């Protein structure tokens, strides 16, 4: 078994790192106001001006920061990192399709177990619900279907069912239950990957 503890340790540090959040936030600002197409930059300027005007006129700056700015800064960036990190086996070679896997939320009910076990299961399901809403919304769980069947993306709202139909007809998919298990699978790939040498890095 590969040792993924160093990756988990570094991951926890990054989640609360001011440097990470600062770099991420600045990159988001640049993507909207500097490097994006002109129409998007104009929309960003218009939306920002409208937001500032409404918040100033209604004297709701405190509410605006609590209900809008904060959720879309630190919590959003943490959720984005969790999503990005878990969506592919990044250390593997090959295409995004070959490195993809499904990330599903939930656990099997503990039939025949004690009430305490059921309580633990219920609490875990609340966690899975939180992940489904904040980290893997919409069609994010079946992200591998996005790569395996790009022509079917017009029906993205039913992607879960489309993916399951393909599984039932013999299509090869990898599914992982639990966000933590998906991230650990990515870390296992990192642990297996050869360490870059000075010579190889200088040639790239």
PDB file of C-alpha atoms in Angstrom:
ATOM      1  CA  UNK A   1       0.000   0.000   0.000  1.00  0.00           C
ATOM      2  CA  UNK A   2       1.302   3.442  -0.934  1.00  0.00           C
ATOM      3  CA  UNK A   3       1.834   6.035   1.773  1.00  0.00           C
ATOM      4  CA  UNK A   4      -0.544   8.907   1.136  1.00  0.00           C
ATOM      5  CA  UNK A   5      -0.159  10.542   4.558  1.00  0.00           C
ATOM      6  CA  UNK A   6       2.315  13.224   3.343  1.00  0.00           C
ATOM      7  CA  UNK A   7      -0.145  14.259   0.638  1.00  0.00           C
ATOM      8  CA  UNK A   8      -3.031  14.460   3.086  1.00  0.00           C
ATOM      9  CA  UNK A   9      -0.890  16.506   5.455  1.00  0.00           C
ATOM     10  CA  UNK A  10       0.094  18.962   2.730  1.00  0.00           C
ATOM     11  CA  UNK A  11      -3.486  19.081   1.488  1.00  0.00           C
ATOM     12  CA  UNK A  12      -4.775  20.138   4.930  1.00  0.00           C
ATOM     13  CA  UNK A  13      -2.153  22.855   5.084  1.00  0.00           C
ATOM     14  CA  UNK A  14      -3.138  24.187   1.667  1.00  0.00           C
ATOM     15  CA  UNK A  15      -6.839  24.330   2.578  1.00  0.00           C
ATOM     16  CA  UNK A  16      -6.116  26.989   5.208  1.00  0.00           C
ATOM     17  CA  UNK A  17      -3.117  28.603   3.525  1.00  0.00           C
ATOM     18  CA  UNK A  18      -3.453  32.387   3.039  1.00  0.00           C
ATOM     19  CA  UNK A  19      -0.972  32.092   0.182  1.00  0.00           C
ATOM     20  CA  UNK A  20      -3.146  29.552  -1.647  1.00  0.00           C
ATOM     21  CA  UNK A  21      -6.303  31.598  -1.203  1.00  0.00           C
ATOM     22  CA  UNK A  22      -4.527  34.782  -2.238  1.00  0.00           C
ATOM     23  CA  UNK A  23      -3.126  33.248  -5.433  1.00  0.00           C
ATOM     24  CA  UNK A  24      -6.480  31.666  -6.247  1.00  0.00           C
ATOM     25  CA  UNK A  25      -8.429  34.881  -5.666  1.00  0.00           C
ATOM     26  CA  UNK A  26      -6.055  36.988  -7.745  1.00  0.00           C
ATOM     27  CA  UNK A  27      -6.244  34.420 -10.567  1.00  0.00           C
ATOM     28  CA  UNK A  28     -10.040  34.666 -10.488  1.00  0.00           C
ATOM     29  CA  UNK A  29      -9.900  38.452 -10.703  1.00  0.00           C
ATOM     30  CA  UNK A  30      -7.500  38.290 -13.645  1.00  0.00           C
ATOM     31  CA  UNK A  31      -9.674  35.716 -15.395  1.00  0.00           C
ATOM     32  CA  UNK A  32     -12.655  38.078 -15.222  1.00  0.00           C
ATOM     33  CA  UNK A  33     -11.062  41.510 -15.629  1.00  0.00           C
ATOM     34  CA  UNK A  34      -7.824  40.988 -17.542  1.00  0.00           C
ATOM     35  CA  UNK A  35      -7.335  37.780 -19.559  1.00  0.00           C
ATOM     36  CA  UNK A  36     -10.926  36.945 -20.550  1.00  0.00           C
ATOM     37  CA  UNK A  37     -12.605  37.955 -23.831  1.00  0.00           C
ATOM     38  CA  UNK A  38     -13.780  41.547 -24.098  1.00  0.00           C
ATOM     39  CA  UNK A  39     -17.465  40.730 -23.617  1.00  0.00           C
ATOM     40  CA  UNK A  40     -16.728  38.971 -20.345  1.00  0.00           C
ATOM     41  CA  UNK A  41     -14.578  41.827 -19.078  1.00  0.00           C
ATOM     42  CA  UNK A  42     -17.363  44.295 -19.885  1.00  0.00           C
ATOM     43  CA  UNK A  43     -19.896  42.087 -18.105  1.00  0.00           C
ATOM     44  CA  UNK A  44     -17.610  41.848 -15.061  1.00  0.00           C
ATOM     45  CA  UNK A  45     -17.198  45.627 -14.899  1.00  0.00           C
ATOM     46  CA  UNK A  46     -20.949  46.193 -15.329  1.00  0.00           C
ATOM     47  CA  UNK A  47     -21.849  43.615 -12.668  1.00  0.00           C
ATOM     48  CA  UNK A  48     -19.312  45.018 -10.207  1.00  0.00           C
ATOM     49  CA  UNK A  49     -20.517  48.591 -10.743  1.00  0.00           C
ATOM     50  CA  UNK A  50     -24.149  47.495 -10.329  1.00  0.00           C
ATOM     51  CA  UNK A  51     -23.348  45.561  -7.149  1.00  0.00           C
ATOM     52  CA  UNK A  52     -21.443  48.470  -5.587  1.00  0.00           C
ATOM     53  CA  UNK A  53     -24.262  50.864  -6.496  1.00  0.00           C
ATOM     54  CA  UNK A  54     -26.991  48.667  -4.992  1.00  0.00           C
ATOM     55  CA  UNK A  55     -25.004  47.923  -1.820  1.00  0.00           C
ATOM     56  CA  UNK A  56     -24.218  51.614  -1.348  1.00  0.00           C
ATOM     57  CA  UNK A  57     -27.747  52.812  -2.025  1.00  0.00           C
ATOM     58  CA  UNK A  58     -29.309  50.235   0.286  1.00  0.00           C
ATOM     59  CA  UNK A  59     -26.630  50.544   2.987  1.00  0.00           C
ATOM     60  CA  UNK A  60     -26.205  46.765   3.076  1.00  0.00           C
ATOM     61  CA  UNK A  61     -22.426  46.460   2.857  1.00  0.00           C
ATOM     62  CA  UNK A  62     -22.159  44.281   5.955  1.00  0.00           C
ATOM     63  CA  UNK A  63     -24.864  41.923   4.686  1.00  0.00           C
ATOM     64  CA  UNK A  64     -23.229  41.919   1.257  1.00  0.00           C
ATOM     65  CA  UNK A  65     -19.877  40.831   2.646  1.00  0.00           C
ATOM     66  CA  UNK A  66     -21.372  38.194   4.958  1.00  0.00           C
ATOM     67  CA  UNK A  67     -23.840  36.711   2.471  1.00  0.00           C
ATOM     68  CA  UNK A  68     -21.921  37.183  -0.798  1.00  0.00           C
ATOM     69  CA  UNK A  69     -18.237  38.089  -0.585  1.00  0.00           C
ATOM     70  CA  UNK A  70     -17.245  35.622   2.144  1.00  0.00           C
ATOM     71  CA  UNK A  71     -19.069  32.545   0.741  1.00  0.00           C
ATOM     72  CA  UNK A  72     -17.617  33.220  -2.696  1.00  0.00           C
ATOM     73  CA  UNK A  73     -14.067  33.597  -1.414  1.00  0.00           C
ATOM     74  CA  UNK A  74     -12.656  31.155   1.151  1.00  0.00           C
ATOM     75  CA  UNK A  75     -15.471  28.536   1.212  1.00  0.00           C
ATOM     76  CA  UNK A  76     -15.849  28.604  -2.561  1.00  0.00           C
ATOM     77  CA  UNK A  77     -12.128  28.220  -3.156  1.00  0.00           C
ATOM     78  CA  UNK A  78     -11.946  25.296  -0.726  1.00  0.00           C
ATOM     79  CA  UNK A  79     -14.849  23.612  -2.531  1.00  0.00           C
ATOM     80  CA  UNK A  80     -13.189  24.267  -5.888  1.00  0.00           C
ATOM     81  CA  UNK A  81      -9.926  22.720  -4.704  1.00  0.00           C
ATOM     82  CA  UNK A  82     -11.770  19.623  -3.454  1.00  0.00           C
ATOM     83  CA  UNK A  83     -13.497  19.299  -6.824  1.00  0.00           C
ATOM     84  CA  UNK A  84     -10.434  19.882  -8.985  1.00  0.00           C
ATOM     85  CA  UNK A  85      -8.228  17.589  -6.959  1.00  0.00           C
ATOM     86  CA  UNK A  86     -10.637  14.656  -7.025  1.00  0.00           C
ATOM     87  CA  UNK A  87     -11.855  14.696 -10.622  1.00  0.00           C
ATOM     88  CA  UNK A  88      -8.891  12.893 -12.273  1.00  0.00           C
ATOM     89  CA  UNK A  89      -5.955  10.664 -11.400  1.00  0.00           C
ATOM     90  CA  UNK A  90      -3.655  13.540 -12.184  1.00  0.00           C
ATOM     91  CA  UNK A  91      -0.379  11.627 -11.854  1.00  0.00           C
ATOM     92  CA  UNK A  92      -1.357   9.019 -14.458  1.00  0.00           C
ATOM     93  CA  UNK A  93      -0.343   9.273 -18.079  1.00  0.00           C
ATOM     94  CA  UNK A  94      -2.895   9.206 -20.861  1.00  0.00           C
ATOM     95  CA  UNK A  95      -5.986  11.223 -21.688  1.00  0.00           C
ATOM     96  CA  UNK A  96      -8.490  12.830 -19.355  1.00  0.00           C
ATOM     97  CA  UNK A  97     -10.857  10.026 -20.334  1.00  0.00           C
ATOM     98  CA  UNK A  98      -8.488   7.296 -19.190  1.00  0.00           C
ATOM     99  CA  UNK A  99      -7.757   9.152 -15.940  1.00  0.00           C
ATOM    100  CA  UNK A 100     -11.394   9.839 -15.084  1.00  0.00           C
ATOM    101  CA  UNK A 101     -13.642   8.247 -12.512  1.00  0.00           C
ATOM    102  CA  UNK A 102     -17.109   8.785 -11.131  1.00  0.00           C
ATOM    103  CA  UNK A 103     -17.367  10.406  -7.696  1.00  0.00           C
ATOM    104  CA  UNK A 104     -20.587   9.560  -5.922  1.00  0.00           C
ATOM    105  CA  UNK A 105     -21.948  10.607  -2.550  1.00  0.00           C
ATOM    106  CA  UNK A 106     -23.431   8.144  -0.098  1.00  0.00           C
ATOM    107  CA  UNK A 107     -22.928   4.859   1.731  1.00  0.00           C
ATOM    108  CA  UNK A 108     -24.861   1.597   1.877  1.00  0.00           C
ATOM    109  CA  UNK A 109     -27.495   1.531   4.678  1.00  0.00           C
ATOM    110  CA  UNK A 110     -26.432  -0.652   7.640  1.00  0.00           C
ATOM    111  CA  UNK A 111     -29.358  -3.053   7.518  1.00  0.00           C
ATOM    112  CA  UNK A 112     -29.535  -5.333  10.546  1.00  0.00           C
ATOM    113  CA  UNK A 113     -27.233  -3.129  12.620  1.00  0.00           C
ATOM    114  CA  UNK A 114     -27.821  -1.339  15.911  1.00  0.00           C
ATOM    115  CA  UNK A 115     -29.432   2.071  16.350  1.00  0.00           C
ATOM    116  CA  UNK A 116     -26.016   3.579  17.074  1.00  0.00           C
ATOM    117  CA  UNK A 117     -24.701   2.324  13.737  1.00  0.00           C
ATOM    118  CA  UNK A 118     -27.734   3.799  12.011  1.00  0.00           C
ATOM    119  CA  UNK A 119     -27.102   7.136  13.749  1.00  0.00           C
ATOM    120  CA  UNK A 120     -23.516   7.149  12.513  1.00  0.00           C
ATOM    121  CA  UNK A 121     -24.734   6.328   9.019  1.00  0.00           C
ATOM    122  CA  UNK A 122     -27.246   9.182   9.163  1.00  0.00           C
ATOM    123  CA  UNK A 123     -24.553  11.663  10.221  1.00  0.00           C
ATOM    124  CA  UNK A 124     -22.302  10.439   7.402  1.00  0.00           C
ATOM    125  CA  UNK A 125     -25.146  10.912   4.947  1.00  0.00           C
ATOM    126  CA  UNK A 126     -25.497  14.518   6.095  1.00  0.00           C
ATOM    127  CA  UNK A 127     -21.814  14.950   5.232  1.00  0.00           C
ATOM    128  CA  UNK A 128     -22.379  13.359   1.808  1.00  0.00           C
ATOM    129  CA  UNK A 129     -25.337  15.701   1.269  1.00  0.00           C
ATOM    130  CA  UNK A 130     -23.126  18.685   2.065  1.00  0.00           C
ATOM    131  CA  UNK A 131     -20.526  17.451  -0.439  1.00  0.00           C
ATOM    132  CA  UNK A 132     -23.211  16.891  -3.094  1.00  0.00           C
ATOM    133  CA  UNK A 133     -24.508  20.438  -2.709  1.00  0.00           C
ATOM    134  CA  UNK A 134     -21.291  22.404  -2.255  1.00  0.00           C
ATOM    135  CA  UNK A 135     -18.488  20.415  -3.918  1.00  0.00           C
ATOM    136  CA  UNK A 136     -20.082  18.119  -6.509  1.00  0.00           C
ATOM    137  CA  UNK A 137     -23.226  19.913  -7.682  1.00  0.00           C
ATOM    138  CA  UNK A 138     -25.086  19.230 -10.884  1.00  0.00           C
ATOM    139  CA  UNK A 139     -23.406  16.679 -13.155  1.00  0.00           C
ATOM    140  CA  UNK A 140     -20.065  16.773 -11.327  1.00  0.00           C
ATOM    141  CA  UNK A 141     -20.321  13.225  -9.868  1.00  0.00           C
ATOM    142  CA  UNK A 142     -20.431  11.643 -13.350  1.00  0.00           C
ATOM    143  CA  UNK A 143     -17.521  13.727 -14.624  1.00  0.00           C
ATOM    144  CA  UNK A 144     -16.104  10.606 -16.299  1.00  0.00           C
ATOM    145  CA  UNK A 145     -19.226  10.391 -18.480  1.00  0.00           C
ATOM    146  CA  UNK A 146     -18.409  13.916 -19.655  1.00  0.00           C
ATOM    147  CA  UNK A 147     -15.179  12.542 -21.151  1.00  0.00           C
ATOM    148  CA  UNK A 148     -16.475   9.148 -22.278  1.00  0.00           C
ATOM    149  CA  UNK A 149     -19.538  10.457 -24.104  1.00  0.00           C
ATOM    150  CA  UNK A 150     -18.870  14.054 -25.211  1.00  0.00           C
ATOM    151  CA  UNK A 151     -21.663  13.872 -27.813  1.00  0.00           C
ATOM    152  CA  UNK A 152     -24.236  13.252 -25.084  1.00  0.00           C
ATOM    153  CA  UNK A 153     -23.495  16.434 -23.153  1.00  0.00           C
ATOM    154  CA  UNK A 154     -26.593  18.127 -24.498  1.00  0.00           C
ATOM    155  CA  UNK A 155     -28.528  16.010 -22.007  1.00  0.00           C
ATOM    156  CA  UNK A 156     -26.190  16.845 -19.119  1.00  0.00           C
ATOM    157  CA  UNK A 157     -29.057  17.161 -16.624  1.00  0.00           C
ATOM    158  CA  UNK A 158     -29.672  13.419 -17.005  1.00  0.00           C
ATOM    159  CA  UNK A 159     -26.002  12.495 -17.083  1.00  0.00           C
ATOM    160  CA  UNK A 160     -26.227  10.199 -14.067  1.00  0.00           C
ATOM    161  CA  UNK A 161     -28.867   8.093 -15.779  1.00  0.00           C
ATOM    162  CA  UNK A 162     -27.056   8.144 -19.132  1.00  0.00           C
ATOM    163  CA  UNK A 163     -23.876   6.929 -17.458  1.00  0.00           C
ATOM    164  CA  UNK A 164     -25.735   4.147 -15.658  1.00  0.00           C
ATOM    165  CA  UNK A 165     -27.336   2.983 -18.906  1.00  0.00           C
ATOM    166  CA  UNK A 166     -23.873   2.732 -20.445  1.00  0.00           C
ATOM    167  CA  UNK A 167     -22.598   0.778 -17.432  1.00  0.00           C
ATOM    168  CA  UNK A 168     -25.488  -1.674 -17.782  1.00  0.00           C
ATOM    169  CA  UNK A 169     -24.614  -2.224 -21.447  1.00  0.00           C
ATOM    170  CA  UNK A 170     -20.996  -3.077 -20.635  1.00  0.00           C
ATOM    171  CA  UNK A 171     -19.182   0.262 -20.785  1.00  0.00           C
ATOM    172  CA  UNK A 172     -16.125   0.419 -18.539  1.00  0.00           C
ATOM    173  CA  UNK A 173     -16.409   3.016 -15.825  1.00  0.00           C
ATOM    174  CA  UNK A 174     -14.713   3.393 -12.456  1.00  0.00           C
ATOM    175  CA  UNK A 175     -16.881   4.651  -9.626  1.00  0.00           C
ATOM    176  CA  UNK A 176     -15.730   5.817  -6.216  1.00  0.00           C
ATOM    177  CA  UNK A 177     -18.054   6.405  -3.304  1.00  0.00           C
ATOM    178  CA  UNK A 178     -17.091   9.255  -0.997  1.00  0.00           C
ATOM    179  CA  UNK A 179     -15.117  12.395  -1.769  1.00  0.00           C
ATOM    180  CA  UNK A 180     -12.364  11.376   0.642  1.00  0.00           C
ATOM    181  CA  UNK A 181     -11.927   8.059  -1.167  1.00  0.00           C
ATOM    182  CA  UNK A 182     -11.725   9.870  -4.516  1.00  0.00           C
ATOM    183  CA  UNK A 183      -9.030  12.211  -3.219  1.00  0.00           C
ATOM    184  CA  UNK A 184      -7.143   9.302  -1.670  1.00  0.00           C
ATOM    185  CA  UNK A 185      -7.172   7.536  -5.042  1.00  0.00           C
ATOM    186  CA  UNK A 186      -5.551  10.618  -6.568  1.00  0.00           C
ATOM    187  CA  UNK A 187      -2.953  10.667  -3.796  1.00  0.00           C
ATOM    188  CA  UNK A 188      -2.224   6.982  -4.394  1.00  0.00           C
ATOM    189  CA  UNK A 189      -1.399   7.925  -7.972  1.00  0.00           C
ATOM    190  CA  UNK A 190       0.949  10.642  -6.732  1.00  0.00           C
ATOM    191  CA  UNK A 191       2.638   8.148  -4.409  1.00  0.00           C
ATOM    192  CA  UNK A 192       3.185   5.699  -7.282  1.00  0.00           C
ATOM    193  CA  UNK A 193       4.529   8.305  -9.677  1.00  0.00           C
ATOM    194  CA  UNK A 194       8.312   8.358 -10.103  1.00  0.00           C
ATOM    195  CA  UNK A 195      10.101  11.268  -8.520  1.00  0.00           C
ATOM    196  CA  UNK A 196      11.291  13.719 -11.213  1.00  0.00           C
ATOM    197  CA  UNK A 197      15.057  13.848 -11.519  1.00  0.00           C
ATOM    198  CA  UNK A 198      17.117  16.928 -12.170  1.00  0.00           C
ATOM    199  CA  UNK A 199      18.075  15.680 -15.633  1.00  0.00           C
ATOM    200  CA  UNK A 200      14.504  14.909 -16.686  1.00  0.00           C
ATOM    201  CA  UNK A 201      13.191  18.245 -15.408  1.00  0.00           C
ATOM    202  CA  UNK A 202      15.902  20.161 -17.258  1.00  0.00           C
ATOM    203  CA  UNK A 203      14.960  18.467 -20.542  1.00  0.00           C
ATOM    204  CA  UNK A 204      11.286  19.410 -20.307  1.00  0.00           C
TER     205      UNK A 204
END
